[in-house]
Structure formats: C-alpha cells, structure tokens
C-alpha cells in the first residue's frame, strides 16, 4: 500500500473531475465517490462544470465532501455536461491542457463515453494525467460489460413499454417503440427481452427492415395466436420509427402508432446497480491515481473492475450479444 510520503502520492495533489457528453443516471454517484475517496486520500478536488466546454471556459469550482451530499439518488449530473466540438481540435486540446496546469490540476477524472475518452487521450499526450470512467446509457464502449446509466435507462424503457402495451392492447394496435442507443442496439435488445416484445429491430442486423416479413409476423400473431397487441422495439439507429408505423398501418390495415421514448431514458433516479457500479468505479479511479497509474479507462469485465490503456480501450469494439439475440428471437415466437 502506498503511503502519504512516497513520490506517487506527491505527484497527484489536486484532481479535477468532469462529466462529458450525454448525461447518464449514476454519474452523480461516480462524482461523489471520486470526491470522497480523493479527500480521504488527502487530495484536493476541483469540479469542472459543463464538461470540456466548461474547462475551456475555466468554469472550475472547489469541491468538498459536503458538496456531494444527497446527490447519489438523483439522475443527471450536478457538474452539468456538454458536447464540445472545440475539444476535437488541436488548439482546443492545448488550451484545455494549459488550463489544467494553470489551476494546478495534476490529474483529471473524465466521466463520459468514448468521445469524451478521445479528448482525454489527447490531454494525456499533452502531459495531463487522466482516468476515464464509462458513463453512457448506450453501453457502447468496447472495453467494458457495463456503463454507468445503462441499467437505469433499460428499466425506464421497460416501465414505459409496459404502459404502452396496456393501451396498445385496449386499442388492438401495433406499437412501434423507439429507444435510444445511438448506433448501438443494447438498450433495444435488453428492453425488448424484458418487455416480451414481439419483434426487436437492431442496427447490428445491418440490413433494411424486411417489411414483408414484419407484416407476416403481425398477421400470424393476430390471426393464429389471437393476440391483441404487437410490440416492436426499435433501436434509434435503425431508422424512422414513425415512417415504419405508417407503412405497417398501410400494409396491414391495423392501426399502428409510433412512440419515441427519447430523453426520458436519460433521466430518473439511478437503480441500485448503477449507484453501486458508479461508486466502485469512482473509488477505483482514485486508487489508480494513488498508485501512480494514469491514462487508463476503468471497465467492468467478466465480473471484475479492471483498467485498460486509453488507446487500447478506444480500439476495442463491442458487438451485440449473440446469445441474447437468440433468446429474444426464440422466446418471442408464438
Ligand atoms: O449517448 C447517449 C444518447 O442519449 C444517445 O442514445 C442518443 O443518440 C444521444 O445521446 C442523443 O443526444 P442529445 O441529447 O445530444 O440529443
């Protein structure tokens, strides 16, 4: 165990923490854990508001233990967040590194998705020590089996889809429900299984929606299985869900409605899973810094918290879980 008087400890006296990109439920739990663990290890903490955008604006505040009281249960991020195009430029990156140095920030903890990690990588090349924590509802970070916010988002989608099924059944409609995920289908696959969706459409299928096949499935369910509803969960990366619903109605004569769940999936009180993983990852980030390990992405892999070199982590890709795809396809058949 490292102690207060060795060189590594002295290397990181002050840390900065920011959240970047789309917010995700559980980010507050991660901020809280970073702040409290750092303070427990004798470090000072600066909160950077509004992600890299705020860093470039020098929107930097001191954070103490009490500042992160009563936040673990709240969605969103108390540090606020932003998407920052300037951080994609060499000029922006150099300015951000210079600001970290100006404020005596020895190391920066970045909570966000892979776009945020790409910014962190550039900062690391400019001499800023960084640790990245995966925070995105999309679960689309290659190196990790878990990202902060995914569990809450799936549960939020699941509850919403249960409600839509009620009204869909009363009206004997087809419901096309679009969930978030950018170009990944993880939220769609999980909520589709959890809701017993008749069909799940994923961008990973890599082909146009087979409308004839879909119409066959709807007829089959209606006539042979006597089912009064038909739920189609569509990942946003698949295409226009309103157009799909209109096409289904035109071809089948069955009333069809599209619902885009949208940003409700990004809000709400985080689940216990998100709170616990986010707390563990925040703690782990400071452990790494204390041990003199920098420029890493924290991951949850095969049941353990681990860390990867940022470049290595960014090069990893994630495919949709083929086993769960088989589960979904099999158990939705009537
Ligand atoms: O990355 C999280 C996410 O919610 C995606 O699922 C979605 O495509 C995107 O962000 C929406 O971004 P914005 O809130 O900027 O519209």
XYZ file of N, CA, C and O in Angstrom, residues 54-230:
708
model
N -16.817 23.605 -20.276
C -16.578 24.380 -19.052
C -15.098 24.506 -18.735
O -14.651 25.549 -18.238
N -14.341 23.447 -19.030
C -12.890 23.513 -18.789
C -12.289 24.653 -19.617
O -11.505 25.461 -19.110
N -12.709 24.725 -20.874
C -12.178 25.773 -21.760
C -12.625 27.170 -21.317
O -11.971 28.160 -21.624
N -13.758 27.208 -20.595
C -14.250 28.496 -20.066
C -13.700 28.756 -18.655
O -14.097 29.717 -18.005
N -12.889 27.841 -18.166
C -12.337 27.916 -16.793
C -13.455 27.953 -15.748
O -13.394 28.664 -14.752
N -14.489 27.148 -15.993
C -15.616 27.056 -15.062
C -15.291 25.966 -14.028
O -15.758 24.832 -14.117
N -14.448 26.342 -13.089
C -13.843 25.370 -12.167
C -14.161 25.764 -10.731
O -13.979 26.920 -10.359
N -14.654 24.784 -9.961
C -15.035 25.089 -8.566
C -14.328 24.121 -7.614
O -13.934 23.028 -8.014
N -14.190 24.554 -6.383
C -13.646 23.636 -5.370
C -14.757 22.703 -4.925
O -15.905 23.128 -4.814
N -14.411 21.462 -4.684
C -15.419 20.514 -4.206
C -14.970 19.895 -2.893
O -13.844 19.379 -2.797
N -15.843 19.958 -1.917
C -15.573 19.298 -0.641
C -16.546 18.148 -0.463
O -17.469 17.954 -1.263
N -16.328 17.429 0.623
C -17.136 16.244 0.901
C -18.636 16.566 0.978
O -19.480 15.829 0.447
N -18.947 17.693 1.599
C -20.366 18.052 1.781
C -21.033 18.462 0.476
O -22.255 18.377 0.329
N -20.230 18.935 -0.459
C -20.800 19.371 -1.748
C -21.426 18.207 -2.524
O -22.174 18.428 -3.468
N -21.052 16.999 -2.152
C -21.608 15.854 -2.879
C -22.580 15.046 -2.001
O -22.873 13.893 -2.286
N -23.058 15.701 -0.941
C -24.093 15.064 -0.109
C -25.412 15.049 -0.860
O -25.708 15.994 -1.613
N -26.207 14.019 -0.620
C -27.575 13.966 -1.146
C -27.657 14.051 -2.660
O -28.592 14.648 -3.211
N -26.667 13.511 -3.347
C -26.754 13.529 -4.816
C -26.847 12.120 -5.393
O -27.229 11.943 -6.539
N -26.506 11.113 -4.583
C -26.398 9.749 -5.126
C -27.730 9.266 -5.726
O -27.760 8.479 -6.665
N -28.833 9.773 -5.182
C -30.156 9.297 -5.613
C -30.706 10.048 -6.819
O -31.776 9.701 -7.322
N -29.996 11.059 -7.272
C -30.541 11.893 -8.352
C -29.951 11.558 -9.721
O -28.742 11.325 -9.851
N -30.831 11.619 -10.727
C -30.366 11.492 -12.109
C -29.654 12.759 -12.532
O -29.538 13.707 -11.758
N -29.185 12.793 -13.766
C -28.445 13.957 -14.262
C -27.047 13.990 -13.691
O -26.548 12.991 -13.160
N -26.413 15.149 -13.793
C -25.092 15.323 -13.203
C -24.999 16.709 -12.569
O -25.276 17.702 -13.252
N -24.623 16.747 -11.304
C -24.538 18.048 -10.616
C -23.464 18.937 -11.238
O -23.497 20.151 -11.075
N -22.522 18.321 -11.946
C -21.480 19.126 -12.597
C -21.937 19.634 -13.963
O -21.195 20.367 -14.623
N -23.109 19.189 -14.374
C -23.628 19.515 -15.716
C -22.684 18.946 -16.789
O -21.580 18.506 -16.486
N -23.184 18.948 -18.008
C -22.389 18.322 -19.062
C -22.630 19.039 -20.380
O -23.558 19.849 -20.493
N -21.789 18.757 -21.344
C -21.938 19.388 -22.665
C -21.200 18.529 -23.685
O -20.367 17.707 -23.328
N -21.568 18.732 -24.938
C -20.771 18.144 -26.025
C -19.916 19.300 -26.552
O -20.441 20.395 -26.769
N -18.640 19.075 -26.729
C -17.731 20.186 -27.020
C -16.932 19.938 -28.298
O -16.001 19.124 -28.315
N -17.307 20.655 -29.350
C -16.603 20.475 -30.641
C -15.167 21.010 -30.590
O -14.268 20.436 -31.203
N -14.969 22.093 -29.829
C -13.617 22.698 -29.768
C -12.593 21.696 -29.241
O -11.424 21.728 -29.620
N -13.067 20.798 -28.366
C -12.141 19.820 -27.782
C -11.673 18.803 -28.823
O -10.757 18.028 -28.572
N -12.301 18.819 -29.983
C -11.849 17.910 -31.044
C -10.711 18.540 -31.851
O -10.138 17.900 -32.721
N -10.402 19.801 -31.591
C -9.329 20.471 -32.340
C -8.049 20.493 -31.510
O -8.102 20.517 -30.263
N -6.907 20.516 -32.207
C -5.608 20.556 -31.513
C -5.513 21.809 -30.649
O -5.017 21.762 -29.516
N -6.043 22.905 -31.163
C -5.989 24.169 -30.422
C -6.770 24.068 -29.099
O -6.283 24.483 -28.045
N -7.971 23.484 -29.199
C -8.811 23.316 -28.012
C -8.138 22.407 -26.993
O -8.147 22.684 -25.787
N -7.527 21.342 -27.483
C -6.873 20.390 -26.573
C -5.695 21.042 -25.848
O -5.499 20.857 -24.650
N -4.919 21.841 -26.603
C -3.770 22.516 -25.981
C -4.240 23.532 -24.928
O -3.673 23.629 -23.848
N -5.329 24.218 -25.270
C -5.865 25.203 -24.318
C -6.351 24.492 -23.048
O -6.085 24.936 -21.933
N -7.033 23.366 -23.244
C -7.563 22.609 -22.089
C -6.422 22.129 -21.193
O -6.505 22.226 -19.956
N -5.347 21.633 -21.813
C -4.195 21.162 -21.022
C -3.563 22.327 -20.271
O -3.216 22.198 -19.080
N -3.461 23.464 -20.939
C -2.846 24.636 -20.294
C -3.695 25.091 -19.105
O -3.157 25.469 -18.047
N -5.018 25.011 -19.251
C -5.896 25.431 -18.141
C -5.749 24.473 -16.949
O -5.693 24.905 -15.801
N -5.655 23.181 -17.236
C -5.433 22.215 -16.137
C -4.168 22.593 -15.375
O -4.145 22.622 -14.136
N -3.105 22.903 -16.132
C -1.826 23.241 -15.481
C -1.963 24.547 -14.685
O -1.508 24.640 -13.544
N -2.648 25.510 -15.277
C -2.837 26.810 -14.611
C -3.533 26.649 -13.249
O -3.191 27.318 -12.285
N -4.484 25.724 -13.197
C -5.248 25.533 -11.952
C -4.627 24.465 -11.039
O -5.228 24.062 -10.062
N -3.444 24.020 -11.399
C -2.752 23.038 -10.559
C -3.442 21.688 -10.531
O -3.326 20.937 -9.562
N -4.195 21.370 -11.599
C -4.881 20.069 -11.657
C -3.878 19.029 -12.170
O -3.480 19.046 -13.330
N -3.445 18.169 -11.252
C -2.427 17.181 -11.607
C -3.015 16.027 -12.406
O -2.336 15.391 -13.196
N -4.280 15.722 -12.138
C -4.920 14.599 -12.838
C -6.402 14.902 -13.004
O -7.013 15.567 -12.174
N -6.942 14.390 -14.104
C -8.337 14.676 -14.439
C -9.115 13.361 -14.548
O -8.677 12.439 -15.245
N -10.250 13.296 -13.851
C -11.138 12.130 -13.984
C -12.280 12.535 -14.920
O -13.013 13.486 -14.645
N -12.383 11.812 -16.030
C -13.373 12.132 -17.059
C -14.458 11.056 -17.043
O -14.177 9.874 -17.270
N -15.688 11.466 -16.780
C -16.808 10.510 -16.750
C -17.638 10.765 -18.010
O -18.204 11.850 -18.172
N -17.691 9.795 -18.913
C -18.436 10.004 -20.156
C -18.294 8.815 -21.092
O -17.956 7.708 -20.659
N -18.542 9.065 -22.359
C -18.463 8.000 -23.355
C -17.164 8.046 -24.132
O -16.237 8.777 -23.769
N -17.101 7.284 -25.231
C -15.806 7.181 -25.913
C -15.363 8.488 -26.583
O -14.168 8.728 -26.730
N -16.321 9.362 -26.936
C -15.945 10.681 -27.465
C -15.193 11.472 -26.395
O -14.188 12.142 -26.683
N -15.662 11.358 -25.170
C -15.010 12.056 -24.049
C -13.637 11.445 -23.773
O -12.686 12.151 -23.426
N -13.544 10.137 -23.951
C -12.257 9.466 -23.727
C -11.235 9.897 -24.790
O -10.041 9.994 -24.518
N -11.736 10.141 -26.015
C -10.831 10.586 -27.091
C -10.220 11.938 -26.704
O -9.022 12.177 -26.927
N -11.012 12.816 -26.092
C -10.492 14.103 -25.604
C -9.463 13.879 -24.503
O -8.406 14.520 -24.477
N -9.765 12.938 -23.611
C -8.850 12.634 -22.507
C -7.524 12.095 -23.034
O -6.449 12.424 -22.513
N -7.605 11.287 -24.080
C -6.382 10.727 -24.670
C -5.468 11.863 -25.151
O -4.257 11.845 -24.917
N -6.078 12.841 -25.814
C -5.272 13.960 -26.307
C -4.655 14.735 -25.135
O -3.494 15.140 -25.199
N -5.411 14.906 -24.069
C -4.866 15.605 -22.893
C -3.681 14.823 -22.309
O -2.689 15.412 -21.888
N -3.821 13.489 -22.306
C -2.731 12.676 -21.748
C -1.448 12.859 -22.568
O -0.347 12.861 -22.026
N -1.615 13.063 -23.877
C -0.429 13.274 -24.736
C 0.189 14.645 -24.494
O 1.323 14.899 -24.885
N -0.586 15.525 -23.856
C -0.076 16.872 -23.554
C 0.362 16.971 -22.088
O 0.484 18.057 -21.527
N 0.520 15.809 -21.451
C 1.102 15.785 -20.108
C 0.113 15.827 -18.959
O 0.512 15.957 -17.798
N -1.178 15.732 -19.248
C -2.160 15.698 -18.147
C -2.476 14.234 -17.841
O -2.769 13.455 -18.748
N -2.423 13.888 -16.588
C -2.748 12.510 -16.205
C -4.264 12.373 -16.215
O -4.960 13.223 -15.647
N -4.764 11.337 -16.844
C -6.222 11.192 -16.909
C -6.664 9.770 -16.538
O -5.926 8.800 -16.741
N -7.864 9.713 -16.005
C -8.542 8.432 -15.769
C -9.957 8.597 -16.323
O -10.633 9.593 -16.059
N -10.397 7.616 -17.106
C -11.733 7.688 -17.719
C -12.668 6.676 -17.059
O -12.282 5.525 -16.816
N -13.891 7.127 -16.803
C -14.928 6.249 -16.234
C -16.065 6.167 -17.254
O -16.567 7.203 -17.704
N -16.491 4.955 -17.638
C -17.521 4.840 -18.677
C -18.917 5.240 -18.183
O -19.510 4.561 -17.349
N -19.412 6.343 -18.699
C -20.753 6.821 -18.336
C -21.549 7.114 -19.587
O -21.319 8.110 -20.257
N -22.425 6.220 -19.938
C -23.345 6.434 -21.062
C -24.463 5.405 -20.974
O -24.202 4.244 -20.639
N -25.669 5.835 -21.301
C -26.769 4.868 -21.271
C -26.656 3.853 -22.410
O -27.314 2.824 -22.389
N -25.811 4.146 -23.408
C -25.812 3.336 -24.634
C -25.099 1.978 -24.514
O -25.287 1.116 -25.376
N -24.273 1.804 -23.503
C -23.468 0.582 -23.319
C -22.544 0.319 -24.508
O -22.175 -0.827 -24.796
N -22.172 1.357 -25.220
C -21.449 1.148 -26.480
C -19.944 1.386 -26.344
O -19.306 1.873 -27.270
N -19.383 1.047 -25.189
C -17.942 1.204 -25.002
C -17.321 -0.190 -25.026
O -17.671 -1.052 -24.211
N -16.417 -0.392 -25.990
C -15.919 -1.733 -26.302
C -15.283 -2.475 -25.150
O -15.430 -3.693 -25.027
N -14.575 -1.766 -24.272
C -13.748 -2.473 -23.284
C -14.525 -2.940 -22.056
O -13.975 -3.636 -21.220
N -15.789 -2.567 -21.930
C -16.482 -2.842 -20.662
C -17.843 -3.505 -20.876
O -18.536 -3.230 -21.857
N -18.201 -4.368 -19.939
C -19.510 -5.036 -19.999
C -20.608 -4.141 -19.419
O -21.787 -4.470 -19.517
N -20.197 -3.060 -18.760
C -21.154 -2.200 -18.058
C -20.780 -0.738 -18.268
O -19.597 -0.391 -18.256
N -21.758 0.105 -18.474
C -21.517 1.556 -18.470
C -22.540 2.200 -17.537
O -23.700 1.762 -17.464
N -22.113 3.243 -16.851
C -22.999 3.923 -15.894
C -24.238 4.452 -16.624
O -24.106 5.155 -17.627
N -25.405 4.113 -16.128
C -26.656 4.641 -16.664
C -27.448 3.651 -17.500
O -28.659 3.806 -17.674
N -26.759 2.628 -18.013
C -27.452 1.671 -18.887
C -28.590 0.970 -18.144
O -29.708 0.839 -18.663
N -28.299 0.530 -16.933
C -29.304 -0.242 -16.193
C -30.556 0.601 -15.913
O -31.686 0.127 -16.087
N -30.339 1.845 -15.513
C -31.493 2.719 -15.243
C -32.271 2.972 -16.529
O -33.513 2.929 -16.536
N -31.554 3.238 -17.611
C -32.219 3.535 -18.889
C -33.074 2.353 -19.342
O -34.215 2.529 -19.799
N -32.539 1.154 -19.200
C -33.296 -0.029 -19.611
C -34.544 -0.188 -18.739
O -35.636 -0.491 -19.238
N -34.392 0.043 -17.445
C -35.554 -0.077 -16.554
C -36.604 0.990 -16.851
O -37.810 0.722 -16.791
N -36.137 2.194 -17.183
C -37.071 3.272 -17.544
C -37.814 2.898 -18.821
O -39.045 3.043 -18.913
N -37.075 2.405 -19.810
C -37.706 1.997 -21.073
C -38.700 0.864 -20.814
O -39.820 0.862 -21.338
N -38.291 -0.076 -19.979
C -39.158 -1.228 -19.700
C -40.499 -0.780 -19.086
O -41.569 -1.231 -19.518
N -40.422 0.114 -18.118
C -41.664 0.585 -17.480
C -42.549 1.320 -18.486
O -43.772 1.147 -18.504
N -41.934 2.125 -19.332
C -42.700 2.880 -20.337
C -43.354 1.916 -21.340
O -44.529 2.077 -21.700
N -42.611 0.908 -21.754
C -43.140 -0.021 -22.766
C -44.277 -0.866 -22.177
O -45.273 -1.159 -22.853
N -44.159 -1.233 -20.900
C -45.273 -1.935 -20.235
C -46.554 -1.102 -20.339
O -47.639 -1.621 -20.611
N -46.401 0.198 -20.126
C -47.580 1.091 -20.166
C -48.129 1.181 -21.584
O -49.351 1.172 -21.793
N -47.231 1.278 -22.529
C -47.688 1.368 -23.926
C -48.419 0.075 -24.312
O -49.424 0.098 -25.025
N -47.945 -1.047 -23.798
C -48.615 -2.316 -24.131
C -50.076 -2.308 -23.648
O -50.967 -2.844 -24.317
N -50.306 -1.713 -22.480
C -51.684 -1.652 -21.970
C -52.612 -0.987 -22.979
O -53.651 -1.534 -23.356
N -52.232 0.198 -23.417
C -53.115 0.927 -24.326
C -53.130 0.286 -25.712
O -54.154 0.273 -26.395
N -52.011 -0.291 -26.086
C -51.934 -0.978 -27.371
C -52.914 -2.163 -27.406
O -53.590 -2.413 -28.411
N -53.029 -2.852 -26.283
C -53.942 -3.994 -26.182
C -55.396 -3.529 -26.249
O -56.218 -4.102 -26.974
N -55.709 -2.452 -25.501
C -57.085 -1.949 -25.498
C -57.544 -1.568 -26.893
O -58.685 -1.794 -27.274
N -56.633 -0.974 -27.648
C -56.985 -0.488 -28.992
C -56.643 -1.492 -30.099
O -56.840 -1.183 -31.270
N -56.095 -2.621 -29.692
C -55.696 -3.680 -30.642
C -54.787 -3.130 -31.741
O -55.002 -3.332 -32.934
N -53.783 -2.415 -31.305
C -52.881 -1.746 -32.238
C -51.526 -2.429 -32.327
O -51.153 -3.233 -31.476
N -50.793 -2.006 -33.325
C -49.355 -2.300 -33.388
C -48.648 -1.085 -32.798
O -48.978 0.049 -33.142
N -47.706 -1.325 -31.888
C -46.936 -0.204 -31.324
C -45.475 -0.343 -31.697
O -44.837 -1.368 -31.411
N -44.976 0.686 -32.332
C -43.556 0.750 -32.682
C -42.922 1.680 -31.651
O -43.309 2.849 -31.546
N -41.988 1.166 -30.867
C -41.419 1.974 -29.787
C -39.916 2.137 -30.011
O -39.175 1.145 -30.048
N -39.533 3.388 -30.183
C -38.118 3.656 -30.463
C -37.376 3.980 -29.176
O -37.792 4.841 -28.402
N -36.267 3.281 -28.969
C -35.431 3.547 -27.796
C -34.087 4.118 -28.242
O -33.704 3.999 -29.403
N -33.379 4.729 -27.303
C -32.084 5.352 -27.625
C -30.986 4.304 -27.788
O -31.226 3.107 -27.661
N -29.798 4.771 -28.037
C -28.653 3.873 -28.166
C -27.670 4.319 -29.234
O -26.718 3.611 -29.521
N -27.970 5.470 -29.838
C -27.154 5.980 -30.944
C -27.053 4.897 -32.020
O -28.079 4.440 -32.485
N -25.845 4.406 -32.358
C -25.790 3.383 -33.403
C -25.715 1.969 -32.818
O -25.420 1.008 -33.536
N -25.981 1.846 -31.521
C -25.927 0.516 -30.886
C -27.320 0.077 -30.438
O -28.163 0.904 -30.101
N -27.528 -1.231 -30.409
C -28.858 -1.754 -30.104
C -29.013 -2.355 -28.714
O -29.978 -3.080 -28.456
N -28.084 -2.054 -27.803
C -28.123 -2.734 -26.499
C -29.392 -2.408 -25.697
O -30.000 -3.297 -25.103
N -29.785 -1.128 -25.687
C -30.998 -0.774 -24.925
C -32.206 -1.468 -25.566
O -33.072 -2.010 -24.874
N -32.234 -1.489 -26.889
C -33.359 -2.131 -27.593
C -33.411 -3.625 -27.277
O -34.482 -4.177 -26.996
N -32.266 -4.273 -27.315
C -32.250 -5.721 -27.069
C -32.695 -6.039 -25.640
O -33.546 -6.914 -25.425
N -32.144 -5.306 -24.693
C -32.483 -5.593 -23.289
C -33.943 -5.267 -22.995
O -34.648 -6.064 -22.369
N -34.402 -4.084 -23.430
C -35.794 -3.736 -23.106
C -36.732 -4.616 -23.917
O -37.796 -5.009 -23.436
N -36.327 -4.967 -25.129
C -37.158 -5.863 -25.938
C -37.354 -7.208 -25.258
O -38.473 -7.748 -25.213
N -36.296 -7.756 -24.709
C -36.426 -9.040 -23.986
C -37.259 -8.825 -22.719
O -38.182 -9.592 -22.421
N -36.922 -7.760 -21.984
C -37.605 -7.516 -20.702
C -39.103 -7.271 -20.885
O -39.895 -7.569 -19.989
N -39.486 -6.713 -22.030
C -40.899 -6.420 -22.271
C -41.599 -7.502 -23.082
O -42.784 -7.370 -23.392
N -40.894 -8.534 -23.442
C -41.505 -9.574 -24.266
C -41.982 -9.020 -25.605
O -43.053 -9.399 -26.100
N -41.183 -8.133 -26.183
C -41.570 -7.540 -27.478
C -41.722 -8.639 -28.525
O -40.978 -9.620 -28.521
N -42.697 -8.457 -29.411
C -42.906 -9.445 -30.483
C -41.733 -9.398 -31.465
O -41.326 -10.405 -32.017
N -41.193 -8.207 -31.675
C -40.044 -8.049 -32.572
C -39.108 -6.971 -32.027
O -39.561 -5.981 -31.456
N -37.812 -7.191 -32.212
C -36.811 -6.178 -31.836
C -35.999 -5.875 -33.094
O -35.486 -6.807 -33.743
N -35.897 -4.611 -33.442
C -35.126 -4.229 -34.627
C -33.835 -3.543 -34.186
O -33.868 -2.525 -33.487
N -32.720 -4.124 -34.603
C -31.404 -3.664 -34.140
C -30.566 -3.151 -35.305
O -30.566 -3.774 -36.384
N -29.786 -2.090 -35.090
C -28.902 -1.620 -36.171
C -27.842 -2.665 -36.505
O -27.369 -2.748 -37.639
N -27.495 -3.489 -35.511
C -26.465 -4.514 -35.721
C -26.913 -5.575 -36.727
O -26.084 -6.329 -37.247
N -28.232 -5.664 -37.011
C -28.698 -6.612 -38.032
C -28.116 -6.238 -39.390
O -28.011 -7.078 -40.290
N -27.783 -4.956 -39.542
C -27.062 -4.491 -40.731
C -27.838 -4.585 -42.025
O -27.245 -4.633 -43.102
N -29.157 -4.677 -41.961
C -29.917 -4.720 -43.206
C -31.198 -3.887 -43.061
O -31.598 -3.543 -41.945
N -31.784 -3.591 -44.181
C -33.047 -2.858 -44.186
C -34.112 -3.678 -43.453
O -34.069 -4.919 -43.477
N -35.059 -2.996 -42.844
C -36.158 -3.721 -42.199
C -36.935 -4.477 -43.287
O -37.306 -3.901 -44.308
N -37.135 -5.785 -43.059
C -37.879 -6.599 -44.023
C -39.377 -6.426 -43.717
O -39.951 -7.123 -42.875
N -39.987 -5.483 -44.399
C -41.364 -5.103 -44.085
C -42.348 -6.249 -44.375
O -43.315 -6.444 -43.628
N -42.069 -7.042 -45.427
C -42.971 -8.166 -45.747
C -42.963 -9.194 -44.610
O -44.008 -9.713 -44.207
N -41.767 -9.474 -44.125
C -41.636 -10.428 -43.023
C -42.357 -9.899 -41.770
O -43.054 -10.644 -41.070
N -42.200 -8.607 -41.543
C -42.835 -7.986 -40.379
C -44.369 -8.083 -40.482
O -45.054 -8.443 -39.505
N -44.878 -7.810 -41.668
C -46.331 -7.883 -41.889
C -46.818 -9.330 -41.671
O -47.843 -9.561 -41.016
N -46.052 -10.298 -42.167
C -46.397 -11.720 -41.946
C -46.490 -12.025 -40.456
O -47.411 -12.690 -39.986
N -45.479 -11.542 -39.725
C -45.460 -11.792 -38.267
C -46.685 -11.182 -37.598
O -47.289 -11.781 -36.699
N -47.040 -9.973 -38.021
C -48.190 -9.293 -37.406
C -49.486 -10.073 -37.695
O -50.278 -10.332 -36.786
N -49.668 -10.496 -38.949
C -50.865 -11.292 -39.303
C -50.915 -12.582 -38.502
O -51.946 -12.974 -37.984
N -49.765 -13.245 -38.451
C -49.685 -14.512 -37.735
C -50.113 -14.315 -36.270
O -50.930 -15.062 -35.735
N -49.549 -13.298 -35.639
C -49.843 -13.039 -34.224
C -51.326 -12.709 -34.040
O -51.974 -13.161 -33.099
N -51.862 -11.945 -34.949
C -53.252 -11.501 -34.847
C -54.220 -12.672 -35.090
O -55.126 -12.914 -34.312
N -53.972 -13.426 -36.171
C -54.948 -14.453 -36.576
C -54.763 -15.766 -35.822
O -55.704 -16.310 -35.274
N -53.504 -16.262 -35.819
C -53.277 -17.599 -35.259
C -53.149 -17.553 -33.742
O -53.645 -18.419 -33.038
N -52.464 -16.542 -33.225
C -52.250 -16.510 -31.771
C -53.304 -15.692 -31.048
O -53.306 -15.627 -29.818
N -54.159 -15.028 -31.822
C -55.257 -14.221 -31.257
C -54.738 -13.154 -30.286
O -55.406 -12.823 -29.301
N -53.569 -12.650 -30.566
C -53.001 -11.637 -29.681
C -53.492 -10.261 -30.097
O -53.549 -9.959 -31.283
N -53.827 -9.434 -29.128
C -54.460 -8.161 -29.459
C -53.478 -6.995 -29.571
O -53.870 -5.869 -29.828
N -52.229 -7.274 -29.306
C -51.254 -6.190 -29.497
C -50.039 -6.739 -30.222
O -49.895 -7.956 -30.389
N -49.176 -5.859 -30.638
C -47.931 -6.286 -31.275
C -46.907 -5.193 -31.004
O -47.028 -4.065 -31.480
